Amino acid sequence: MSSSSNVQYLTGFESEESYVFLTLDKCYFLTDFRYYDDARVKVEDLEVINYNKDGFIDTLRYLIGQMSIIGFEDGDLSVKAFKHLEIEFTGVSLIPSSGLVEDVRQIKDRGEIRHISKACEITDRVFAEILSRIKPGMTEKEIAAKIDYLLIASGGDERAFRTTVVGGVRTAFPHVKPSNYAVNEGDLLLVDFGASCQGYKSDMTRTLVMGKSTAIQREIYEIVRQAHVASLHAVKSGAIGKEVDVAAREIIDAAGFRKEFGHALGHGVGLDIHESPRLSLLSSDTLKANMVITVEPGIYLPGVGGFRIEDTLVITNRGYTQLTNSSRELIEIPV
């Protein structure tokens, strides 16, 4: 296993350039001198090997021995690395085997849900704090930097992904980097961010208005809010990803904004901010209890702005439990 998320899932140890090598008889954790001593203490049930000692390829050669077939994560391994392995191990068949760990990771255990819940609590706390700090004239970058600081100061290990803060008509672009645009009275402000705790992520989006909202802003936001509610009503164990997406999309389509909702409704969340299951028109994934997902309907109008509501939730046998709980109303920031 070469995916850092899969390696952490299997070992409980967070690192870079570390690998898990599995045989029928034994499990190995391969890492370098930076993590070796720490890993020897923290990694259980795997033999920890410092591959710097003999070199990575020679370490692999020793472990492979007389094996003729080796699986690898083709979704993570670069073409360059694969070609190198082909040259070094000419007598070994390299078989793509991605998805094996990811399938297991879809169902979270109590510890994982606890970490994600904490990340969500921090995200809610930061949102409440940032509302009091946003002022007219602040740039998107300034607001994003304050959010990133608060995520750490409030107990997060790091931000879950690059924080998105977009103002004015730029909110019509669903995902762009924060810029030097200064938000002013009447502007929409879209914030999309999350915390990471023990490697586990949260994800939340809210749409704000600087000052008093206009009638058109309230009208479009209400459509998105209704789509969000409809998607939540469709979330349950046994539902298909496409069905939940359609529940939200039908509301937006009926309002005349079919083309203005161009992305999928949601995705799984865990060690990766985007993982299975998927909630989209093409998704045949079956939702199951203890999966953690997002729902995030949106409408994006060039020249007007974008509106999105996103929450993280865990699926239960009876429906779901909301993990991000910040207000879903169209919040007006005093100016």
PDB file of N, CA and C in Angstrom, residues 124 127 171 174-175 188-193 203-208 217-232 244 248 251-252 260-261 263-267 279 293-300 305-313 320 322 324-331:
ATOM      1  N   ASP A 124     -17.748  24.245  13.486  1.00  0.00           N
ATOM      2  CA  ASP A 124     -18.872  25.076  13.950  1.00  0.00           C
ATOM      3  C   ASP A 124     -18.383  26.216  14.831  1.00  0.00           C
ATOM      4  N   PHE A 127     -16.694  28.878  12.772  1.00  0.00           N
ATOM      5  CA  PHE A 127     -17.666  29.651  12.000  1.00  0.00           C
ATOM      6  C   PHE A 127     -18.318  30.718  12.878  1.00  0.00           C
ATOM      7  N   THR A 171     -18.384  34.449  -6.278  1.00  0.00           N
ATOM      8  CA  THR A 171     -19.006  33.271  -5.667  1.00  0.00           C
ATOM      9  C   THR A 171     -19.688  32.382  -6.704  1.00  0.00           C
ATOM     10  N   PRO A 174     -17.663  27.886  -8.254  1.00  0.00           N
ATOM     11  CA  PRO A 174     -17.828  27.010  -7.075  1.00  0.00           C
ATOM     12  C   PRO A 174     -16.565  26.817  -6.232  1.00  0.00           C
ATOM     13  N   HIS A 175     -15.396  26.687  -6.882  1.00  0.00           N
ATOM     14  CA  HIS A 175     -14.161  26.454  -6.126  1.00  0.00           C
ATOM     15  C   HIS A 175     -13.024  27.238  -6.770  1.00  0.00           C
ATOM     16  N   LEU A 188     -22.219  38.906  -1.687  1.00  0.00           N
ATOM     17  CA  LEU A 188     -22.289  37.556  -1.142  1.00  0.00           C
ATOM     18  C   LEU A 188     -20.903  37.146  -0.681  1.00  0.00           C
ATOM     19  N   LEU A 189     -20.844  36.259   0.296  1.00  0.00           N
ATOM     20  CA  LEU A 189     -19.577  35.720   0.760  1.00  0.00           C
ATOM     21  C   LEU A 189     -19.772  34.232   1.001  1.00  0.00           C
ATOM     22  N   LEU A 190     -19.027  33.413   0.269  1.00  0.00           N
ATOM     23  CA  LEU A 190     -19.129  31.962   0.397  1.00  0.00           C
ATOM     24  C   LEU A 190     -17.882  31.443   1.089  1.00  0.00           C
ATOM     25  N   VAL A 191     -18.074  30.697   2.183  1.00  0.00           N
ATOM     26  CA  VAL A 191     -16.952  30.121   2.927  1.00  0.00           C
ATOM     27  C   VAL A 191     -17.114  28.602   2.980  1.00  0.00           C
ATOM     28  N   ASP A 192     -16.056  27.898   2.600  1.00  0.00           N
ATOM     29  CA  ASP A 192     -16.047  26.436   2.545  1.00  0.00           C
ATOM     30  C   ASP A 192     -14.764  25.980   3.229  1.00  0.00           C
ATOM     31  N   PHE A 193     -14.886  25.322   4.377  1.00  0.00           N
ATOM     32  CA  PHE A 193     -13.692  24.970   5.143  1.00  0.00           C
ATOM     33  C   PHE A 193     -13.983  23.805   6.080  1.00  0.00           C
ATOM     34  N   ASP A 203     -16.225  19.042   6.733  1.00  0.00           N
ATOM     35  CA  ASP A 203     -16.436  19.841   5.524  1.00  0.00           C
ATOM     36  C   ASP A 203     -17.757  20.592   5.659  1.00  0.00           C
ATOM     37  N   MET A 204     -17.708  21.901   5.570  1.00  0.00           N
ATOM     38  CA  MET A 204     -18.928  22.707   5.707  1.00  0.00           C
ATOM     39  C   MET A 204     -18.835  23.943   4.818  1.00  0.00           C
ATOM     40  N   THR A 205     -19.947  24.307   4.200  1.00  0.00           N
ATOM     41  CA  THR A 205     -20.032  25.538   3.411  1.00  0.00           C
ATOM     42  C   THR A 205     -21.228  26.349   3.876  1.00  0.00           C
ATOM     43  N   ARG A 206     -21.036  27.652   4.006  1.00  0.00           N
ATOM     44  CA  ARG A 206     -22.123  28.571   4.301  1.00  0.00           C
ATOM     45  C   ARG A 206     -22.036  29.781   3.368  1.00  0.00           C
ATOM     46  N   THR A 207     -23.204  30.334   3.054  1.00  0.00           N
ATOM     47  CA  THR A 207     -23.303  31.522   2.208  1.00  0.00           C
ATOM     48  C   THR A 207     -23.783  32.693   3.058  1.00  0.00           C
ATOM     49  N   LEU A 208     -23.045  33.784   3.020  1.00  0.00           N
ATOM     50  CA  LEU A 208     -23.330  34.966   3.826  1.00  0.00           C
ATOM     51  C   LEU A 208     -23.581  36.163   2.907  1.00  0.00           C
ATOM     52  N   GLN A 217     -31.372  37.570  -3.790  1.00  0.00           N
ATOM     53  CA  GLN A 217     -30.473  36.735  -2.996  1.00  0.00           C
ATOM     54  C   GLN A 217     -31.260  35.813  -2.071  1.00  0.00           C
ATOM     55  N   ARG A 218     -32.280  36.353  -1.432  1.00  0.00           N
ATOM     56  CA  ARG A 218     -33.097  35.535  -0.528  1.00  0.00           C
ATOM     57  C   ARG A 218     -33.870  34.479  -1.304  1.00  0.00           C
ATOM     58  N   GLU A 219     -34.348  34.831  -2.484  1.00  0.00           N
ATOM     59  CA  GLU A 219     -35.134  33.878  -3.295  1.00  0.00           C
ATOM     60  C   GLU A 219     -34.290  32.687  -3.724  1.00  0.00           C
ATOM     61  N   ILE A 220     -33.093  32.952  -4.238  1.00  0.00           N
ATOM     62  CA  ILE A 220     -32.244  31.862  -4.709  1.00  0.00           C
ATOM     63  C   ILE A 220     -31.726  31.031  -3.533  1.00  0.00           C
ATOM     64  N   TYR A 221     -31.380  31.709  -2.453  1.00  0.00           N
ATOM     65  CA  TYR A 221     -30.903  30.980  -1.284  1.00  0.00           C
ATOM     66  C   TYR A 221     -31.974  30.030  -0.761  1.00  0.00           C
ATOM     67  N   GLU A 222     -33.215  30.468  -0.766  1.00  0.00           N
ATOM     68  CA  GLU A 222     -34.301  29.630  -0.270  1.00  0.00           C
ATOM     69  C   GLU A 222     -34.469  28.379  -1.124  1.00  0.00           C
ATOM     70  N   ILE A 223     -34.232  28.493  -2.415  1.00  0.00           N
ATOM     71  CA  ILE A 223     -34.298  27.309  -3.294  1.00  0.00           C
ATOM     72  C   ILE A 223     -33.212  26.310  -2.898  1.00  0.00           C
ATOM     73  N   VAL A 224     -32.012  26.833  -2.667  1.00  0.00           N
ATOM     74  CA  VAL A 224     -30.905  25.959  -2.257  1.00  0.00           C
ATOM     75  C   VAL A 224     -31.195  25.332  -0.898  1.00  0.00           C
ATOM     76  N   ARG A 225     -31.758  26.109   0.008  1.00  0.00           N
ATOM     77  CA  ARG A 225     -32.080  25.577   1.336  1.00  0.00           C
ATOM     78  C   ARG A 225     -33.105  24.450   1.236  1.00  0.00           C
ATOM     79  N   GLN A 226     -34.114  24.636   0.391  1.00  0.00           N
ATOM     80  CA  GLN A 226     -35.118  23.590   0.203  1.00  0.00           C
ATOM     81  C   GLN A 226     -34.500  22.336  -0.412  1.00  0.00           C
ATOM     82  N   ALA A 227     -33.573  22.523  -1.337  1.00  0.00           N
ATOM     83  CA  ALA A 227     -32.885  21.376  -1.947  1.00  0.00           C
ATOM     84  C   ALA A 227     -32.048  20.646  -0.905  1.00  0.00           C
ATOM     85  N   HIS A 228     -31.439  21.407  -0.029  1.00  0.00           N
ATOM     86  CA  HIS A 228     -30.649  20.817   1.053  1.00  0.00           C
ATOM     87  C   HIS A 228     -31.538  19.980   1.971  1.00  0.00           C
ATOM     88  N   VAL A 229     -32.684  20.519   2.344  1.00  0.00           N
ATOM     89  CA  VAL A 229     -33.627  19.794   3.203  1.00  0.00           C
ATOM     90  C   VAL A 229     -34.124  18.529   2.509  1.00  0.00           C
ATOM     91  N   ALA A 230     -34.440  18.647   1.206  1.00  0.00           N
ATOM     92  CA  ALA A 230     -34.933  17.483   0.450  1.00  0.00           C
ATOM     93  C   ALA A 230     -33.890  16.371   0.405  1.00  0.00           C
ATOM     94  N   SER A 231     -32.624  16.748   0.238  1.00  0.00           N
ATOM     95  CA  SER A 231     -31.566  15.732   0.194  1.00  0.00           C
ATOM     96  C   SER A 231     -31.430  15.041   1.542  1.00  0.00           C
ATOM     97  N   LEU A 232     -31.554  15.796   2.630  1.00  0.00           N
ATOM     98  CA  LEU A 232     -31.468  15.190   3.960  1.00  0.00           C
ATOM     99  C   LEU A 232     -32.606  14.196   4.191  1.00  0.00           C
ATOM    100  N   VAL A 244     -30.351  10.264  -3.691  1.00  0.00           N
ATOM    101  CA  VAL A 244     -30.206  11.421  -2.822  1.00  0.00           C
ATOM    102  C   VAL A 244     -29.886  12.660  -3.648  1.00  0.00           C
ATOM    103  N   ALA A 248     -32.406  16.464  -4.283  1.00  0.00           N
ATOM    104  CA  ALA A 248     -32.033  17.881  -4.252  1.00  0.00           C
ATOM    105  C   ALA A 248     -32.145  18.516  -5.625  1.00  0.00           C
ATOM    106  N   ILE A 251     -35.567  19.850  -6.934  1.00  0.00           N
ATOM    107  CA  ILE A 251     -35.993  21.151  -6.405  1.00  0.00           C
ATOM    108  C   ILE A 251     -35.370  22.282  -7.230  1.00  0.00           C
ATOM    109  N   ILE A 252     -34.082  22.151  -7.501  1.00  0.00           N
ATOM    110  CA  ILE A 252     -33.374  23.191  -8.252  1.00  0.00           C
ATOM    111  C   ILE A 252     -33.835  23.215  -9.708  1.00  0.00           C
ATOM    112  N   GLU A 260     -27.464  25.538 -13.612  1.00  0.00           N
ATOM    113  CA  GLU A 260     -26.678  26.290 -12.634  1.00  0.00           C
ATOM    114  C   GLU A 260     -26.275  25.446 -11.414  1.00  0.00           C
ATOM    115  N   PHE A 261     -26.610  24.163 -11.443  1.00  0.00           N
ATOM    116  CA  PHE A 261     -26.152  23.227 -10.406  1.00  0.00           C
ATOM    117  C   PHE A 261     -25.363  22.145 -11.126  1.00  0.00           C
ATOM    118  N   HIS A 263     -22.371  20.505 -10.229  1.00  0.00           N
ATOM    119  CA  HIS A 263     -21.533  19.517  -9.552  1.00  0.00           C
ATOM    120  C   HIS A 263     -22.391  18.475  -8.835  1.00  0.00           C
ATOM    121  N   ALA A 264     -21.742  17.415  -8.362  1.00  0.00           N
ATOM    122  CA  ALA A 264     -22.446  16.364  -7.633  1.00  0.00           C
ATOM    123  C   ALA A 264     -22.933  16.889  -6.290  1.00  0.00           C
ATOM    124  N   LEU A 265     -23.926  16.205  -5.723  1.00  0.00           N
ATOM    125  CA  LEU A 265     -24.516  16.646  -4.460  1.00  0.00           C
ATOM    126  C   LEU A 265     -23.573  16.466  -3.282  1.00  0.00           C
ATOM    127  N   GLY A 266     -22.783  15.399  -3.270  1.00  0.00           N
ATOM    128  CA  GLY A 266     -21.967  15.163  -2.088  1.00  0.00           C
ATOM    129  C   GLY A 266     -20.978  14.031  -2.250  1.00  0.00           C
ATOM    130  N   HIS A 267     -20.297  13.713  -1.159  1.00  0.00           N
ATOM    131  CA  HIS A 267     -19.212  12.741  -1.187  1.00  0.00           C
ATOM    132  C   HIS A 267     -18.945  12.231   0.220  1.00  0.00           C
ATOM    133  N   LEU A 279     -22.318  10.840  -4.056  1.00  0.00           N
ATOM    134  CA  LEU A 279     -23.723  11.208  -4.246  1.00  0.00           C
ATOM    135  C   LEU A 279     -23.799  12.048  -5.512  1.00  0.00           C
ATOM    136  N   ILE A 293     -20.903  11.367   5.164  1.00  0.00           N
ATOM    137  CA  ILE A 293     -21.050  11.993   3.853  1.00  0.00           C
ATOM    138  C   ILE A 293     -21.288  13.497   3.997  1.00  0.00           C
ATOM    139  N   THR A 294     -21.215  14.196   2.877  1.00  0.00           N
ATOM    140  CA  THR A 294     -21.666  15.581   2.812  1.00  0.00           C
ATOM    141  C   THR A 294     -22.850  15.670   1.865  1.00  0.00           C
ATOM    142  N   VAL A 295     -23.678  16.696   2.062  1.00  0.00           N
ATOM    143  CA  VAL A 295     -24.671  17.106   1.064  1.00  0.00           C
ATOM    144  C   VAL A 295     -24.442  18.591   0.833  1.00  0.00           C
ATOM    145  N   GLU A 296     -24.337  18.998  -0.440  1.00  0.00           N
ATOM    146  CA  GLU A 296     -23.961  20.380  -0.734  1.00  0.00           C
ATOM    147  C   GLU A 296     -24.585  20.889  -2.042  1.00  0.00           C
ATOM    148  N   PRO A 297     -25.899  21.066  -2.074  1.00  0.00           N
ATOM    149  CA  PRO A 297     -26.519  21.631  -3.271  1.00  0.00           C
ATOM    150  C   PRO A 297     -26.103  23.087  -3.461  1.00  0.00           C
ATOM    151  N   GLY A 298     -26.116  23.551  -4.700  1.00  0.00           N
ATOM    152  CA  GLY A 298     -25.748  24.935  -4.962  1.00  0.00           C
ATOM    153  C   GLY A 298     -26.328  25.449  -6.258  1.00  0.00           C
ATOM    154  N   ILE A 299     -26.418  26.753  -6.358  1.00  0.00           N
ATOM    155  CA  ILE A 299     -26.817  27.444  -7.591  1.00  0.00           C
ATOM    156  C   ILE A 299     -25.786  28.537  -7.835  1.00  0.00           C
ATOM    157  N   TYR A 300     -25.286  28.617  -9.073  1.00  0.00           N
ATOM    158  CA  TYR A 300     -24.210  29.546  -9.407  1.00  0.00           C
ATOM    159  C   TYR A 300     -24.605  30.357 -10.637  1.00  0.00           C
ATOM    160  N   GLY A 305     -23.871  35.701  -8.532  1.00  0.00           N
ATOM    161  CA  GLY A 305     -23.161  35.066  -7.424  1.00  0.00           C
ATOM    162  C   GLY A 305     -23.554  33.613  -7.243  1.00  0.00           C
ATOM    163  N   GLY A 306     -22.914  32.966  -6.289  1.00  0.00           N
ATOM    164  CA  GLY A 306     -23.164  31.562  -6.018  1.00  0.00           C
ATOM    165  C   GLY A 306     -23.704  31.349  -4.621  1.00  0.00           C
ATOM    166  N   PHE A 307     -24.526  30.309  -4.476  1.00  0.00           N
ATOM    167  CA  PHE A 307     -25.189  29.984  -3.217  1.00  0.00           C
ATOM    168  C   PHE A 307     -24.997  28.489  -2.955  1.00  0.00           C
ATOM    169  N   ARG A 308     -24.450  28.136  -1.812  1.00  0.00           N
ATOM    170  CA  ARG A 308     -24.253  26.716  -1.485  1.00  0.00           C
ATOM    171  C   ARG A 308     -24.407  26.518   0.008  1.00  0.00           C
ATOM    172  N   ILE A 309     -25.019  25.397   0.398  1.00  0.00           N
ATOM    173  CA  ILE A 309     -25.107  24.967   1.794  1.00  0.00           C
ATOM    174  C   ILE A 309     -24.549  23.558   1.853  1.00  0.00           C
ATOM    175  N   GLU A 310     -23.562  23.360   2.708  1.00  0.00           N
ATOM    176  CA  GLU A 310     -22.952  22.027   2.826  1.00  0.00           C
ATOM    177  C   GLU A 310     -22.821  21.633   4.284  1.00  0.00           C
ATOM    178  N   ASP A 311     -23.185  20.386   4.562  1.00  0.00           N
ATOM    179  CA  ASP A 311     -23.038  19.838   5.906  1.00  0.00           C
ATOM    180  C   ASP A 311     -22.429  18.446   5.846  1.00  0.00           C
ATOM    181  N   THR A 312     -21.775  18.082   6.944  1.00  0.00           N
ATOM    182  CA  THR A 312     -21.260  16.735   7.129  1.00  0.00           C
ATOM    183  C   THR A 312     -22.200  15.983   8.061  1.00  0.00           C
ATOM    184  N   LEU A 313     -22.522  14.732   7.714  1.00  0.00           N
ATOM    185  CA  LEU A 313     -23.427  13.932   8.542  1.00  0.00           C
ATOM    186  C   LEU A 313     -23.028  12.476   8.513  1.00  0.00           C
ATOM    187  N   TYR A 320     -29.986   9.721   9.732  1.00  0.00           N
ATOM    188  CA  TYR A 320     -28.671  10.337   9.816  1.00  0.00           C
ATOM    189  C   TYR A 320     -28.584  11.169  11.091  1.00  0.00           C
ATOM    190  N   GLN A 322     -26.725  14.806  12.130  1.00  0.00           N
ATOM    191  CA  GLN A 322     -26.004  15.976  11.643  1.00  0.00           C
ATOM    192  C   GLN A 322     -24.755  16.180  12.493  1.00  0.00           C
ATOM    193  N   THR A 324     -22.220  18.794  11.454  1.00  0.00           N
ATOM    194  CA  THR A 324     -22.024  20.251  11.427  1.00  0.00           C
ATOM    195  C   THR A 324     -23.383  20.883  11.665  1.00  0.00           C
ATOM    196  N   ASN A 325     -23.436  21.817  12.604  1.00  0.00           N
ATOM    197  CA  ASN A 325     -24.732  22.318  13.069  1.00  0.00           C
ATOM    198  C   ASN A 325     -24.851  23.840  13.065  1.00  0.00           C
ATOM    199  N   SER A 326     -23.995  24.521  12.316  1.00  0.00           N
ATOM    200  CA  SER A 326     -24.107  25.973  12.211  1.00  0.00           C
ATOM    201  C   SER A 326     -25.403  26.348  11.499  1.00  0.00           C
ATOM    202  N   SER A 327     -25.874  27.563  11.745  1.00  0.00           N
ATOM    203  CA  SER A 327     -27.122  28.032  11.156  1.00  0.00           C
ATOM    204  C   SER A 327     -27.123  27.869   9.639  1.00  0.00           C
ATOM    205  N   ARG A 328     -28.260  27.426   9.121  1.00  0.00           N
ATOM    206  CA  ARG A 328     -28.419  27.270   7.679  1.00  0.00           C
ATOM    207  C   ARG A 328     -29.273  28.391   7.078  1.00  0.00           C
ATOM    208  N   GLU A 329     -29.482  29.439   7.853  1.00  0.00           N
ATOM    209  CA  GLU A 329     -30.178  30.611   7.338  1.00  0.00           C
ATOM    210  C   GLU A 329     -29.188  31.479   6.556  1.00  0.00           C
ATOM    211  N   LEU A 330     -29.710  32.360   5.719  1.00  0.00           N
ATOM    212  CA  LEU A 330     -28.877  33.306   5.000  1.00  0.00           C
ATOM    213  C   LEU A 330     -28.443  34.396   5.989  1.00  0.00           C
ATOM    214  N   ILE A 331     -27.224  34.295   6.460  1.00  0.00           N
ATOM    215  CA  ILE A 331     -26.743  35.177   7.528  1.00  0.00           C
ATOM    216  C   ILE A 331     -26.298  36.522   6.937  1.00  0.00           C
TER     217      ILE A 331
END
